[in-house]
mmCIF file of C-alpha atoms in Angstrom:
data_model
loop_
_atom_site.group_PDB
_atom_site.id
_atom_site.type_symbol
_atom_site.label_atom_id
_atom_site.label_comp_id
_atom_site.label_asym_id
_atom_site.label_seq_id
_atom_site.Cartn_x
_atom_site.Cartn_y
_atom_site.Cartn_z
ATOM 1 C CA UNK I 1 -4.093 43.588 134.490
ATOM 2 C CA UNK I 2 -2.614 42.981 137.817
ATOM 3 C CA UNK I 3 -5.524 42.465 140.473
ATOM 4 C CA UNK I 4 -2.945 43.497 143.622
ATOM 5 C CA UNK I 5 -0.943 45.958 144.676
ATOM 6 C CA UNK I 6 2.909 45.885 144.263
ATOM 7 C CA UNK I 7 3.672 46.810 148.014
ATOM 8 C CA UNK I 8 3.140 44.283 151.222
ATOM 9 C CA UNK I 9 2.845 41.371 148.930
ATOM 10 C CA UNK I 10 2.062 37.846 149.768
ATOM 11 C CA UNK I 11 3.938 34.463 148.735
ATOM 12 C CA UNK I 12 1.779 33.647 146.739
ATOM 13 C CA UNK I 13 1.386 37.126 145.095
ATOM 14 C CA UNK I 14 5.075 37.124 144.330
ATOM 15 C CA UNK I 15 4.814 33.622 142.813
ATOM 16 C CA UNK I 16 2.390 35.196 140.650
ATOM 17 C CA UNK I 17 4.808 37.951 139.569
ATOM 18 C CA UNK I 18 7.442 36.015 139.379
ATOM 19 C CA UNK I 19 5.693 33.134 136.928
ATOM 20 C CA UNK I 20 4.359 36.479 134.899
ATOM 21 C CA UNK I 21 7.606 38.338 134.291
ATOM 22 C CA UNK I 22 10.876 36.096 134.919
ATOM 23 C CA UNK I 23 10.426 34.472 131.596
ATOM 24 C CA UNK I 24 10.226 37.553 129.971
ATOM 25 C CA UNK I 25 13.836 38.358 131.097
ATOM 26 C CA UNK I 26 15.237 35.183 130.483
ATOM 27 C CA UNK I 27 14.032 35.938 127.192
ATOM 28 C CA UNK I 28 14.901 38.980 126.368
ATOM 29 C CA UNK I 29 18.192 37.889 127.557
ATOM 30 C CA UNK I 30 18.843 35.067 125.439
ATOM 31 C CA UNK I 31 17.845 38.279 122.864
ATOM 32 C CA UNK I 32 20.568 40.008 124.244
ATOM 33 C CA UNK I 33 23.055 37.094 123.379
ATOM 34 C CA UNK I 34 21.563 36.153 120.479
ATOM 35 C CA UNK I 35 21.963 40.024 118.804
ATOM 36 C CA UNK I 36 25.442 40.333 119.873
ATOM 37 C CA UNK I 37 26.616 36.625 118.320
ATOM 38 C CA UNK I 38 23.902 36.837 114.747
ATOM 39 C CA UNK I 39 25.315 36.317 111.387
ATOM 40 C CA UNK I 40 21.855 36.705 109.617
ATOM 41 C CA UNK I 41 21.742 38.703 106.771
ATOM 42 C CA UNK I 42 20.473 42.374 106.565
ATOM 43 C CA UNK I 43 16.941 41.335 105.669
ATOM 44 C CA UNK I 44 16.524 39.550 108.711
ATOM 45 C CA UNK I 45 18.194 41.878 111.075
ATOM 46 C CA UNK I 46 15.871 44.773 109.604
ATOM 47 C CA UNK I 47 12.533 42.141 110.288
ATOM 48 C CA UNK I 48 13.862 41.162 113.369
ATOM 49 C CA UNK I 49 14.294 44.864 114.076
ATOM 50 C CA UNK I 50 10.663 45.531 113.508
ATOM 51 C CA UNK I 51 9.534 42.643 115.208
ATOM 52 C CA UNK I 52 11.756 43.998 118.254
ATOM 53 C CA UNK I 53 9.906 47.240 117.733
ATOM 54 C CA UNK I 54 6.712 45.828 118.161
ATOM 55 C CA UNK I 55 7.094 44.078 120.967
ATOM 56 C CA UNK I 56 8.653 47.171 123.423
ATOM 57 C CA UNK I 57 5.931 49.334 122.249
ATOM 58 C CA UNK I 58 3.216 46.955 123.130
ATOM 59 C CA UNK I 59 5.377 46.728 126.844
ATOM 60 C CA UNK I 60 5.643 50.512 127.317
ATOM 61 C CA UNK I 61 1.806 50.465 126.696
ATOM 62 C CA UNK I 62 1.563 50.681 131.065
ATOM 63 C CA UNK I 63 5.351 50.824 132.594
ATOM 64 C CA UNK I 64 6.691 52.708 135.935
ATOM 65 C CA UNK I 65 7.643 56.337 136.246
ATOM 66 C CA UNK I 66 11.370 55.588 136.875
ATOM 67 C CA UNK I 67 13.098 52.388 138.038
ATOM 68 C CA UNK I 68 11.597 49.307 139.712
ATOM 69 C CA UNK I 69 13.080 50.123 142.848
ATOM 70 C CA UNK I 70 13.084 47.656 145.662
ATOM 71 C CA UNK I 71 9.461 45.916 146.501
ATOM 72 C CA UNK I 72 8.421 44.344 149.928
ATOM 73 C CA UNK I 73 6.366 41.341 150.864
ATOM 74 C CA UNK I 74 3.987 41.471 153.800
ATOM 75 C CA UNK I 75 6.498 39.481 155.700
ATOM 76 C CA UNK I 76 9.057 42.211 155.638
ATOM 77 C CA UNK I 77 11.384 40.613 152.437
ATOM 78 C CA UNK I 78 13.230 42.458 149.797
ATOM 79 C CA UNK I 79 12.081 42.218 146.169
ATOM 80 C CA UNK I 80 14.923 43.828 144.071
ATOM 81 C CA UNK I 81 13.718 42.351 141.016
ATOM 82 C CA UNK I 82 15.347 45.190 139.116
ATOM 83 C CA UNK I 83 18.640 45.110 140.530
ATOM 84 C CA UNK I 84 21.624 44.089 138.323
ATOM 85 C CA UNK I 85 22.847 41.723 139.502
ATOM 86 C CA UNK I 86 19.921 39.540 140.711
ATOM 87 C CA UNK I 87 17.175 40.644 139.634
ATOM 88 C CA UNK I 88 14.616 38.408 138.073
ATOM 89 C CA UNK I 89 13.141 41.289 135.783
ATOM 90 C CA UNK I 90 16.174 42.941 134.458
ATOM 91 C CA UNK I 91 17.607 40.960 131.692
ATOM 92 C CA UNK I 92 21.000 42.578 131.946
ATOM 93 C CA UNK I 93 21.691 40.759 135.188
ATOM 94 C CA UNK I 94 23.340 37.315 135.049
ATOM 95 C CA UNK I 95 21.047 36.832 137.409
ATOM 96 C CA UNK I 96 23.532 35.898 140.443
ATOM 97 C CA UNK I 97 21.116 33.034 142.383
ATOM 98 C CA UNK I 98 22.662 33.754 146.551
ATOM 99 C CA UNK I 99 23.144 30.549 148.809
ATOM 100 C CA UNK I 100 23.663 31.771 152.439
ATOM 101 C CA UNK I 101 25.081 29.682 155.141
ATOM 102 C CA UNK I 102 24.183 31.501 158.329
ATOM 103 C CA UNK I 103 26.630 29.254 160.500
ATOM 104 C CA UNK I 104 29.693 30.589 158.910
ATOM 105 C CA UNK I 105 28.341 33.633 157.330
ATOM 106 C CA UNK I 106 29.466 32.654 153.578
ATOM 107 C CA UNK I 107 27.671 33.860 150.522
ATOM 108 C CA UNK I 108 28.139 32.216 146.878
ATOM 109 C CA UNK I 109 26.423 32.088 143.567
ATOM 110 C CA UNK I 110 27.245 29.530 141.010
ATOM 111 C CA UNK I 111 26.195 31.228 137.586
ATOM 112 C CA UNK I 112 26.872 31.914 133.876
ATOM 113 C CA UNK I 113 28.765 35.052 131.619
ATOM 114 C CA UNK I 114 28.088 34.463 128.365
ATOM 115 C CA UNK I 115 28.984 36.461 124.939
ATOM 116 C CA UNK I 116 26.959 39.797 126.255
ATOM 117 C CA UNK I 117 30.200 40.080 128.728
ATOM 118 C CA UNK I 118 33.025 39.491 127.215
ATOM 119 C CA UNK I 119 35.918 41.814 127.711
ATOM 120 C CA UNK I 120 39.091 40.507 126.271
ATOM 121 C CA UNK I 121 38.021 37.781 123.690
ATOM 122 C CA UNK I 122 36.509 34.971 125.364
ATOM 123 C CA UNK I 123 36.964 36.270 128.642
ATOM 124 C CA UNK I 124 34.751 38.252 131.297
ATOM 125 C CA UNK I 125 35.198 42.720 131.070
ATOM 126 C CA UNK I 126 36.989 43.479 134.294
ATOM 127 C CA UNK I 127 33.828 45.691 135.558
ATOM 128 C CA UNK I 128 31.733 42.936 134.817
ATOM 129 C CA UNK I 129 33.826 40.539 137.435
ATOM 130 C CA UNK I 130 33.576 44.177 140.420
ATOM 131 C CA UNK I 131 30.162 44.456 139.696
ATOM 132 C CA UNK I 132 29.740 40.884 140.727
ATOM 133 C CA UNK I 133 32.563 40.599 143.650
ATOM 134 C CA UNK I 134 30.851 43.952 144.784
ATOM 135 C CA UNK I 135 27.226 42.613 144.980
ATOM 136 C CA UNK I 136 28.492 39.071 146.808
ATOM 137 C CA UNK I 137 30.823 40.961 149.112
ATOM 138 C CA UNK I 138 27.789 43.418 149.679
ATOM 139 C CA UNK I 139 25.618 40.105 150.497
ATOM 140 C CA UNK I 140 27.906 38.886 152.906
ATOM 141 C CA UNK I 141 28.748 42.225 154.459
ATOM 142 C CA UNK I 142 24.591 42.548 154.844
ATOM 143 C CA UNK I 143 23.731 39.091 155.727
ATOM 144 C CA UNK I 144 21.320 38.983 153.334
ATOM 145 C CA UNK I 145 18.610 41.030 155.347
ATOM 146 C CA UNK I 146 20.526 44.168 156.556
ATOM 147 C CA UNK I 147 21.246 46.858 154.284
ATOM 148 C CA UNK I 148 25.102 47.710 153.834
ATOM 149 C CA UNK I 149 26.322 50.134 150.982
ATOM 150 C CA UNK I 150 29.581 49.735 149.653
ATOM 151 C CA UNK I 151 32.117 52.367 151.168
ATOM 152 C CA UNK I 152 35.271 51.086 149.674
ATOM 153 C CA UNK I 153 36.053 48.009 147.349
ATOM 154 C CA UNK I 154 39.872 46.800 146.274
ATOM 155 C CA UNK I 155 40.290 43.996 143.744
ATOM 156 C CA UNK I 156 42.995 42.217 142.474
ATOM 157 C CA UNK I 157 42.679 40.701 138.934
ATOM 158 C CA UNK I 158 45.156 37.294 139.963
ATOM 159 C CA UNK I 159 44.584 36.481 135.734
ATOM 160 C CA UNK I 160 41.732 36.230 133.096
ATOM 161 C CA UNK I 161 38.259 34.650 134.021
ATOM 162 C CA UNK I 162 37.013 33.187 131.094
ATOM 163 C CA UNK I 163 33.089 32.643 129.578
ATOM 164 C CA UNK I 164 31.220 30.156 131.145
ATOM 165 C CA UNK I 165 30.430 28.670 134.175
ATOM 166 C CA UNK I 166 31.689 30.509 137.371
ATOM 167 C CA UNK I 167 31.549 30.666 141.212
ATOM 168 C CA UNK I 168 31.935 33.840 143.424
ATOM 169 C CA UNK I 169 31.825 33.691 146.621
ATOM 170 C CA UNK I 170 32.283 35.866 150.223
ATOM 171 C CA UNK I 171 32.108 36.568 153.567
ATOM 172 C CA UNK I 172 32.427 38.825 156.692
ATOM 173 C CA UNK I 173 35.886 39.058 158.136
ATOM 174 C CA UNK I 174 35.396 42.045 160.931
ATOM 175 C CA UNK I 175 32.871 44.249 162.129
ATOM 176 C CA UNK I 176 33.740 48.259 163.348
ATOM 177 C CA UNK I 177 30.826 50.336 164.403
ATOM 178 C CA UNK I 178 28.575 50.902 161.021
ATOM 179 C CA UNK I 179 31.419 49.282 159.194
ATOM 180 C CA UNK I 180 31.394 45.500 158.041
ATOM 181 C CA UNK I 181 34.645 44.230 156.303
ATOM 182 C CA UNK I 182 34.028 41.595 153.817
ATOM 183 C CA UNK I 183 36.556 39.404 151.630
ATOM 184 C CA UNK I 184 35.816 36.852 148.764
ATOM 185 C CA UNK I 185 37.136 35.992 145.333
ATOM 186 C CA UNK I 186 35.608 35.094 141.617
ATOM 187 C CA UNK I 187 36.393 32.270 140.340
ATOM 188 C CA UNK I 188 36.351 29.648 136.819
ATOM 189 C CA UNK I 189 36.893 25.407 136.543
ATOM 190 C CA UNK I 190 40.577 26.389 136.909
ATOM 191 C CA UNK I 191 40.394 28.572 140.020
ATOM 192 C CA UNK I 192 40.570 31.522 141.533
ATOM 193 C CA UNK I 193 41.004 34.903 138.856
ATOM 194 C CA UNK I 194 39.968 37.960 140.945
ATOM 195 C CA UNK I 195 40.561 38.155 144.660
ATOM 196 C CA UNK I 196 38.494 41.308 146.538
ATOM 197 C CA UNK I 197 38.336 42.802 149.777
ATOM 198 C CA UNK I 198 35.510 45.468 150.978
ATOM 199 C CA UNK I 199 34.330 47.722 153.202
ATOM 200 C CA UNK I 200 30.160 47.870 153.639
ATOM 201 C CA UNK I 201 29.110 51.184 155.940
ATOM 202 C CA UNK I 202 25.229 50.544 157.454
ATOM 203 C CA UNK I 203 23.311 53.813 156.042
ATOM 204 C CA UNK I 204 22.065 56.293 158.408
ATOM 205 C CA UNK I 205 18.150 55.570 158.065
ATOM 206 C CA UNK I 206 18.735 51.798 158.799
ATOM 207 C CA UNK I 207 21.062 52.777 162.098
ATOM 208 C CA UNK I 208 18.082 55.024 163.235
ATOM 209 C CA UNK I 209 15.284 52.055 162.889
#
């Protein structure tokens, strides 16, 4: 049981969290690949199965009413630990790890796609690749602190990214008013295979704070 609340946390309240529930993910995502790449026979599927089973019943025991939503520290920072592309409790997400350079306003994430996104063989689903351009555009077009939905996002799919290892990366090219124009590309060891270019509009309730 959780002796704090989950709103106006402290550092060291999120550490706790965070040393709590991020190894959960990371294992139920290396579940994730594992059940997509198995060759195991029947038998063990079905025990696996069971043990699977188990183990969500036991963690729907307490859970939310709806999603995780976005959590906030006393210090005024974003915990979008369910988010899907980076967050630490959602198992789905890669998770994309943001490095910010304030002077030049560039975003990038260095991170793995493994067998759970695979499009073509061996290679990374096209939605997979705008989910990701769309989140590190977003993080540029926001500066990682202020919010910026996604109004409008082009890409264009220069060839293939394969499994593995990639980079992504972004940042701001104009601002109009509400509206923040962003650019970046994805990219694998051989270079660049999906060029996009964004438009991020700042939502009404953050223009009126």
């Amino acid at each position: 049981m959780l002796d704090f609340t989950l709103e106006n946390l402290s550092a060291a309240e999120v550490e706790r969290l965070r040393a709590v529930y991020e190894p959960l993910a990371s294992s139920v995502r290396e579940l994730i690949d594992a059940t997509v790449r198995t060759e195991v026979d029947a038998e063990a599927v079905a025990a696996a199965k069971a043990e699977i089973d188990s183990a969500t019943a036991r963690l729907r025991q307490k859970q939310l009413d709806g999603t995780y939503g976005v959590r906030y520290l006393a210090t005024g920072e974003r915990m979008a630990w369910g988010n899907v592309a980076i967050g630490v409790r959602n198992p789905v997400a890669p998770p994309l790890v943001m490095q910010h350079d304030p002077s030049s306003g560039k975003v990038w994430c260095d991170f793995e796609l493994g067998a759970a996104y695979e499009g073509p063989p061996g290679h990374v689903h096209g939605g997979v690749a705008a989910l990701v351009l769309d989140h590190v555009l977003g993080e540029a077009a926001s500066d990682g602190v202020n919010p910026r939905f996604t109004g409008t996002i082009t890409l264009r799919y220069v060839r293939a990214t394969r499994l593995g290892r990639l980079h992504a990366e972004a940042s701001t090219t104009r601002v109009d008013g509400v509206k923040t124009f962003a650019a970046g590309h994805l990219a694998d060891d051989e270079g660049v295979t999906v060029e996009a270019q964004g438009v991020f509009i700042q939502p009404r309730w953050a223009r009126e704070q």
